[in-house]
Coordinates of N, CA, C and O in Angstrom, one line a residue:
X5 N 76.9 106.2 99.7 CA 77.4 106.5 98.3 C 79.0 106.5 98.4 O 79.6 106.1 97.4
X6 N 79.5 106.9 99.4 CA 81.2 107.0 99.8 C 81.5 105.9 99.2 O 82.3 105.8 98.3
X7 N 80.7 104.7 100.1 CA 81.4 103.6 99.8 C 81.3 103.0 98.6 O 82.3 102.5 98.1
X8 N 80.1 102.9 98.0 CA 80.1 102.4 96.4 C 80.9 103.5 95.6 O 81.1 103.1 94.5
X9 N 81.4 104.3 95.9 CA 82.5 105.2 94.8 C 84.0 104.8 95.0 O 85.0 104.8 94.3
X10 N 83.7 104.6 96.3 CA 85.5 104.3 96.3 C 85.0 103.0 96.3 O 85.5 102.7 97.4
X11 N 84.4 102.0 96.1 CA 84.7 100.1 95.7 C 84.8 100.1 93.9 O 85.4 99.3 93.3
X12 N 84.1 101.1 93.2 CA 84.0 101.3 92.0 C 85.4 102.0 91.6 O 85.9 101.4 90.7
X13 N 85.9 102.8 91.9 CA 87.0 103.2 91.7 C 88.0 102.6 92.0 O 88.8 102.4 91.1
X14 N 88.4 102.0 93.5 CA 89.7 100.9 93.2 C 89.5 99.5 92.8 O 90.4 98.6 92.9
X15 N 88.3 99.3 92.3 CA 88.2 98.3 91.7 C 88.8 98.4 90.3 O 89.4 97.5 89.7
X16 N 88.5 99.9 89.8 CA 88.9 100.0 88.4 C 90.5 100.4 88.0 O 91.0 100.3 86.9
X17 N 91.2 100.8 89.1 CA 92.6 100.9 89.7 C 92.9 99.5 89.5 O 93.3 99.1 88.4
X18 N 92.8 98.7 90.3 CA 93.1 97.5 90.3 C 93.2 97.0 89.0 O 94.3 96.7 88.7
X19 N 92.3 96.7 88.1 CA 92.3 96.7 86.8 C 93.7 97.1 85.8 O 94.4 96.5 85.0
X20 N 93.6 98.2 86.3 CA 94.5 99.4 85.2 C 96.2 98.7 86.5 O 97.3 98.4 85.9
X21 N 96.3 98.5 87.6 CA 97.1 98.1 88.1 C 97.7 96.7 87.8 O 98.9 96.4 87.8
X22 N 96.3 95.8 87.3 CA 97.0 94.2 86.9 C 97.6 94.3 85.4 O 98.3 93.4 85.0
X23 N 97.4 95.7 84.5 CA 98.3 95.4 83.3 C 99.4 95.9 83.5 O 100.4 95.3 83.1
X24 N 99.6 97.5 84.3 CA 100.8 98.6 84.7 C 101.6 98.2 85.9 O 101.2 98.6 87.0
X25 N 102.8 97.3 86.1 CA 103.3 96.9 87.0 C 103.9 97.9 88.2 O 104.2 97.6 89.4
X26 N 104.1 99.5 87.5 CA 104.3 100.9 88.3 C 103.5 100.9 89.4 O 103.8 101.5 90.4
X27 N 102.2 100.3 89.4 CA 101.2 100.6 90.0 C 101.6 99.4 91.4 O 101.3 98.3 91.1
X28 N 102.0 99.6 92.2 CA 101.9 98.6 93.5 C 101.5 98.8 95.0 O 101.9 98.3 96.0
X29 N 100.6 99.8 94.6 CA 99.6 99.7 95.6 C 98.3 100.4 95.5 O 98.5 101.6 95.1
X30 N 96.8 100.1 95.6 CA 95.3 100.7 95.6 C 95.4 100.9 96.9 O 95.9 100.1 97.7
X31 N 94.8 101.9 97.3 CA 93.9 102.0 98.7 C 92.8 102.9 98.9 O 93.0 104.0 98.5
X32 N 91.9 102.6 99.3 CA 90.7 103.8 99.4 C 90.4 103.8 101.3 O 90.5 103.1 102.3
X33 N 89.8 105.2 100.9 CA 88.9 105.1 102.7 C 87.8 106.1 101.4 O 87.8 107.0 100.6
X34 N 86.8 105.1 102.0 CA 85.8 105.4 101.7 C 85.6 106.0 100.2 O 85.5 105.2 99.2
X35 N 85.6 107.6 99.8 CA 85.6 107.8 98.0 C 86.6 108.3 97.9 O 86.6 109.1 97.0
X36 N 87.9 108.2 98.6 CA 89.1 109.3 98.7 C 89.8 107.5 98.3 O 89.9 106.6 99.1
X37 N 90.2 107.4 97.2 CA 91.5 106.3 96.4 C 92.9 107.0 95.7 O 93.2 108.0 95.0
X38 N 93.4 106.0 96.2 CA 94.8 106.6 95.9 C 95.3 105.1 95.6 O 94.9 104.0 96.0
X39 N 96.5 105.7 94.2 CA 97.6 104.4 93.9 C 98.8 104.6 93.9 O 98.8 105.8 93.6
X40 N 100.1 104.0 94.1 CA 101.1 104.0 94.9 C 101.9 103.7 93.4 O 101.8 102.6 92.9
X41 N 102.4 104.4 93.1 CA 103.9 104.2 91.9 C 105.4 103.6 92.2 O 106.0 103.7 93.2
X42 N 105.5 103.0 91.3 CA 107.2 102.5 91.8 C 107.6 102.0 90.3 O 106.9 101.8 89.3
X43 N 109.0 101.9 90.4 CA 110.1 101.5 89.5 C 110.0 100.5 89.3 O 110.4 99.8 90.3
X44 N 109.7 99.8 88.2 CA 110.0 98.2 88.0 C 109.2 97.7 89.1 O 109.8 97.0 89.8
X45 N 108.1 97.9 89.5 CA 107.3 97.3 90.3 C 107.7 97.1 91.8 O 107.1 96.2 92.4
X46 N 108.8 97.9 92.4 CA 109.2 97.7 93.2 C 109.2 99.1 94.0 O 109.8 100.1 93.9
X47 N 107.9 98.4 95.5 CA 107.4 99.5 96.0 C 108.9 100.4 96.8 O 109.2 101.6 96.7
X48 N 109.4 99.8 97.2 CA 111.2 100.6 97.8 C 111.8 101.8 96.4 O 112.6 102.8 96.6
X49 N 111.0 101.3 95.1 CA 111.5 102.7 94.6 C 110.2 103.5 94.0 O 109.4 102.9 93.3
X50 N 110.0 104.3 94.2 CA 109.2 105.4 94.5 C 109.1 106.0 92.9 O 110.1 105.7 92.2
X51 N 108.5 106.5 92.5 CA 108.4 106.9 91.0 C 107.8 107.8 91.1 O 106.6 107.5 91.1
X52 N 107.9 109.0 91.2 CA 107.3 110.4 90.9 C 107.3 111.1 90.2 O 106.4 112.0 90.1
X53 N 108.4 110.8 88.9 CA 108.5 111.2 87.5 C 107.2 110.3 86.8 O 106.2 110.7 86.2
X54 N 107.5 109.2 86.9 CA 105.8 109.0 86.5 C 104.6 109.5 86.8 O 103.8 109.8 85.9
X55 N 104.4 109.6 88.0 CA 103.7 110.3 88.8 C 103.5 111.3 87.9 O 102.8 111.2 87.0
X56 N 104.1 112.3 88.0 CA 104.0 113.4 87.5 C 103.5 113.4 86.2 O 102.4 114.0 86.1
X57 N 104.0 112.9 85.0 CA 104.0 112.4 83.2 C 102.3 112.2 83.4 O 101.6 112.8 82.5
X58 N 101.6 111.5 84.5 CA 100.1 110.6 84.1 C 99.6 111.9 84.5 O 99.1 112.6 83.6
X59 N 99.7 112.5 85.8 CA 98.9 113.5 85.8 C 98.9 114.6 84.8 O 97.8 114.9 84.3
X60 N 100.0 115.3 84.5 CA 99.9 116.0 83.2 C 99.6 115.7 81.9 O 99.3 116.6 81.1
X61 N 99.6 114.4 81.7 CA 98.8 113.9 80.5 C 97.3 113.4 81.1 O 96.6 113.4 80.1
X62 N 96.7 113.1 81.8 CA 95.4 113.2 82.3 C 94.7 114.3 82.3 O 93.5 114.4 82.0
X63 N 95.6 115.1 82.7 CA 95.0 116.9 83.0 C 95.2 117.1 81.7 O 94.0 117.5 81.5
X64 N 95.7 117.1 80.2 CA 95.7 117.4 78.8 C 94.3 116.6 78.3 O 93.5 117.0 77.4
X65 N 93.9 115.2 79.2 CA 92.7 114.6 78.7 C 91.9 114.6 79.2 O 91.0 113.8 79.1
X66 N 91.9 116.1 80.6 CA 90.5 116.8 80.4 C 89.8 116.2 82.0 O 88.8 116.4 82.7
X67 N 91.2 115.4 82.3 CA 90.8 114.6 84.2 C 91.8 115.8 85.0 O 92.8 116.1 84.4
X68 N 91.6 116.3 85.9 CA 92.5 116.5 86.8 C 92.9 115.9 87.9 O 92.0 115.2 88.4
X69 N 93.9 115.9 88.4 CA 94.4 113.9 89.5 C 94.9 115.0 90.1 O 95.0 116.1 89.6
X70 N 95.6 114.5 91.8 CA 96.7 114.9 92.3 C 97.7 114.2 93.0 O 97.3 113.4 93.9
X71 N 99.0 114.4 92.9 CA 99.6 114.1 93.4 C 99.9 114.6 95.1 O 99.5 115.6 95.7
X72 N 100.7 113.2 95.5 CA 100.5 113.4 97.7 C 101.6 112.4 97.5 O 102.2 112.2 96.5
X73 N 102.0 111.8 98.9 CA 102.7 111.1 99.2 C 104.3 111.4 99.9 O 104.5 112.6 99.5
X74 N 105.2 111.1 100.4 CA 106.1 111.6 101.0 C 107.3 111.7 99.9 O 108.3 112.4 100.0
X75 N 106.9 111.1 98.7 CA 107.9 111.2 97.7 C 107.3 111.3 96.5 O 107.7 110.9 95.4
X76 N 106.2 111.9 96.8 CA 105.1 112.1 95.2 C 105.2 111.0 94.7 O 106.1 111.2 93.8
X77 N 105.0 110.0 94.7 CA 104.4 109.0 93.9 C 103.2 108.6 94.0 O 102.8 107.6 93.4
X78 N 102.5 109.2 94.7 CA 100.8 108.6 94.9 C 99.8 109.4 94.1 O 99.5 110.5 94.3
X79 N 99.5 108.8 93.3 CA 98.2 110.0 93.0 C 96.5 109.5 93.5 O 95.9 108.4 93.6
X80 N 96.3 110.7 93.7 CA 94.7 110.7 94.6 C 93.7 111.1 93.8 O 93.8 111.8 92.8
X81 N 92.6 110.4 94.3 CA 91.3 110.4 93.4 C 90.5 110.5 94.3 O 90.3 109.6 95.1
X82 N 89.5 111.9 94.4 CA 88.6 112.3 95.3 C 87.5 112.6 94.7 O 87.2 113.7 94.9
X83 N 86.7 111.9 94.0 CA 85.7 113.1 93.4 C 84.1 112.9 93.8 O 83.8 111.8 94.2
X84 N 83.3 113.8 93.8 CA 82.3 114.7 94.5 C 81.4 113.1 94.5 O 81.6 112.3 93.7
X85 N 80.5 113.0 95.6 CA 79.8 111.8 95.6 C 78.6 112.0 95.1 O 77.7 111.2 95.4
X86 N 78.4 113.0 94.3 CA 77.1 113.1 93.4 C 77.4 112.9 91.9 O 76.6 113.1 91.0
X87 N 78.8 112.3 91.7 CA 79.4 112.0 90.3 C 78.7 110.6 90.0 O 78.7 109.7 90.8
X88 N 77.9 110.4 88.6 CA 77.8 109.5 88.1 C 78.6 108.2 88.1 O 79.8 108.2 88.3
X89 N 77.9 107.0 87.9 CA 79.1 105.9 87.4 C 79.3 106.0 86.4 O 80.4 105.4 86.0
X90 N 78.6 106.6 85.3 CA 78.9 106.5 83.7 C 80.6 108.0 84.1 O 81.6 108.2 83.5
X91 N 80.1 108.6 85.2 CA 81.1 109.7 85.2 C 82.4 109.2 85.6 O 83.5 109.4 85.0
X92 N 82.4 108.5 86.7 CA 83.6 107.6 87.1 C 84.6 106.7 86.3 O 85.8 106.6 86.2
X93 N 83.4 106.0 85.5 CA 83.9 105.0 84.4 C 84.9 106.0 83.4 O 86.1 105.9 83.0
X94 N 84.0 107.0 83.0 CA 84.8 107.8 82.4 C 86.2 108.5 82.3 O 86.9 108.7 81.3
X95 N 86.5 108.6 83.9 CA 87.2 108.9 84.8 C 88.5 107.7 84.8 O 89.6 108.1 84.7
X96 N 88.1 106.5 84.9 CA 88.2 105.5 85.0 C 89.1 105.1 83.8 O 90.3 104.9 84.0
X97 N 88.4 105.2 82.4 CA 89.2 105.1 81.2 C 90.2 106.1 81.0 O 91.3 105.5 80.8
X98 N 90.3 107.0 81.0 CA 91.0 108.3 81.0 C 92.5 108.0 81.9 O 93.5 108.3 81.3
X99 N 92.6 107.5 83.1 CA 93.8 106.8 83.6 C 94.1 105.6 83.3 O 95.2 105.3 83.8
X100 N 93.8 104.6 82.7 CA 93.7 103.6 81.9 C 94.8 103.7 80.7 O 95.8 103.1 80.4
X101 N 93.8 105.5 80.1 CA 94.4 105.0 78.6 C 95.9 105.7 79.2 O 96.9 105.1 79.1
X102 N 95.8 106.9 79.7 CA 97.2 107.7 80.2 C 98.4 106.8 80.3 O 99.5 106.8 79.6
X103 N 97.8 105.6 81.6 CA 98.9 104.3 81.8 C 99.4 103.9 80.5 O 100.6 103.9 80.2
X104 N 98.3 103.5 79.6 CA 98.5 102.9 78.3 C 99.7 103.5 77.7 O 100.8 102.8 77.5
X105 N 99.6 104.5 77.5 CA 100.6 105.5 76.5 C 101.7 106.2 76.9 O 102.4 106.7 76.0
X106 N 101.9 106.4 78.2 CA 103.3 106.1 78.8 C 103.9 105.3 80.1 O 104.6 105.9 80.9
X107 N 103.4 104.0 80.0 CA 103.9 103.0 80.7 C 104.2 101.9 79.9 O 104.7 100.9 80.4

């Protein structure tokens, strides 16, 4: 199940990544996914002010995310492997629309 949560999840990163150019890097081990922020698409600048903006507007829409990384720009997606796909997906839109509305 690890692994169908994290292929379902940075699959759907990836997605939300091909329209948000901030986004320049997915990675998962197993259901623990994380995506990598930067400035103008450019992983050398680090973006943690965004970082910050998605998760506090994610956390107002009821997701809580966290931030990691040596310069807070990563946010991590860990969640319980008895979570639904309709729950993921859910999950899934919710950082979608966040990107949407301030990127």
């Amino acid at each position: 199940r690890s692994r169908q949560v994290g292929a379902r999840l940075a699959a759907g990163l990836q997605a939300i990544a091909a329209r948000h150019k901030a986004i320049v890097d997915v990675r998962a081990a197993g259901a623990m996914v994380a995506m990598e922020l930067a400035k103008n698409g450019d992983p050398r600048q680090p973006d943690a002010d965004l970082t910050g903006r998605i998760v506090k507007e994610a956390a107002r829409r009821g997701l809580i995310l966290l931030t990691c990384g040596s310069y807070g720009n990563v946010i991590r997606v860990l969640v319980p492997l008895t979570a639904s796909d309709a729950l993921l997906d859910e999950g899934l839109a919710i950082i979608g629309a966040c990107f949407d509305a301030l990127n």
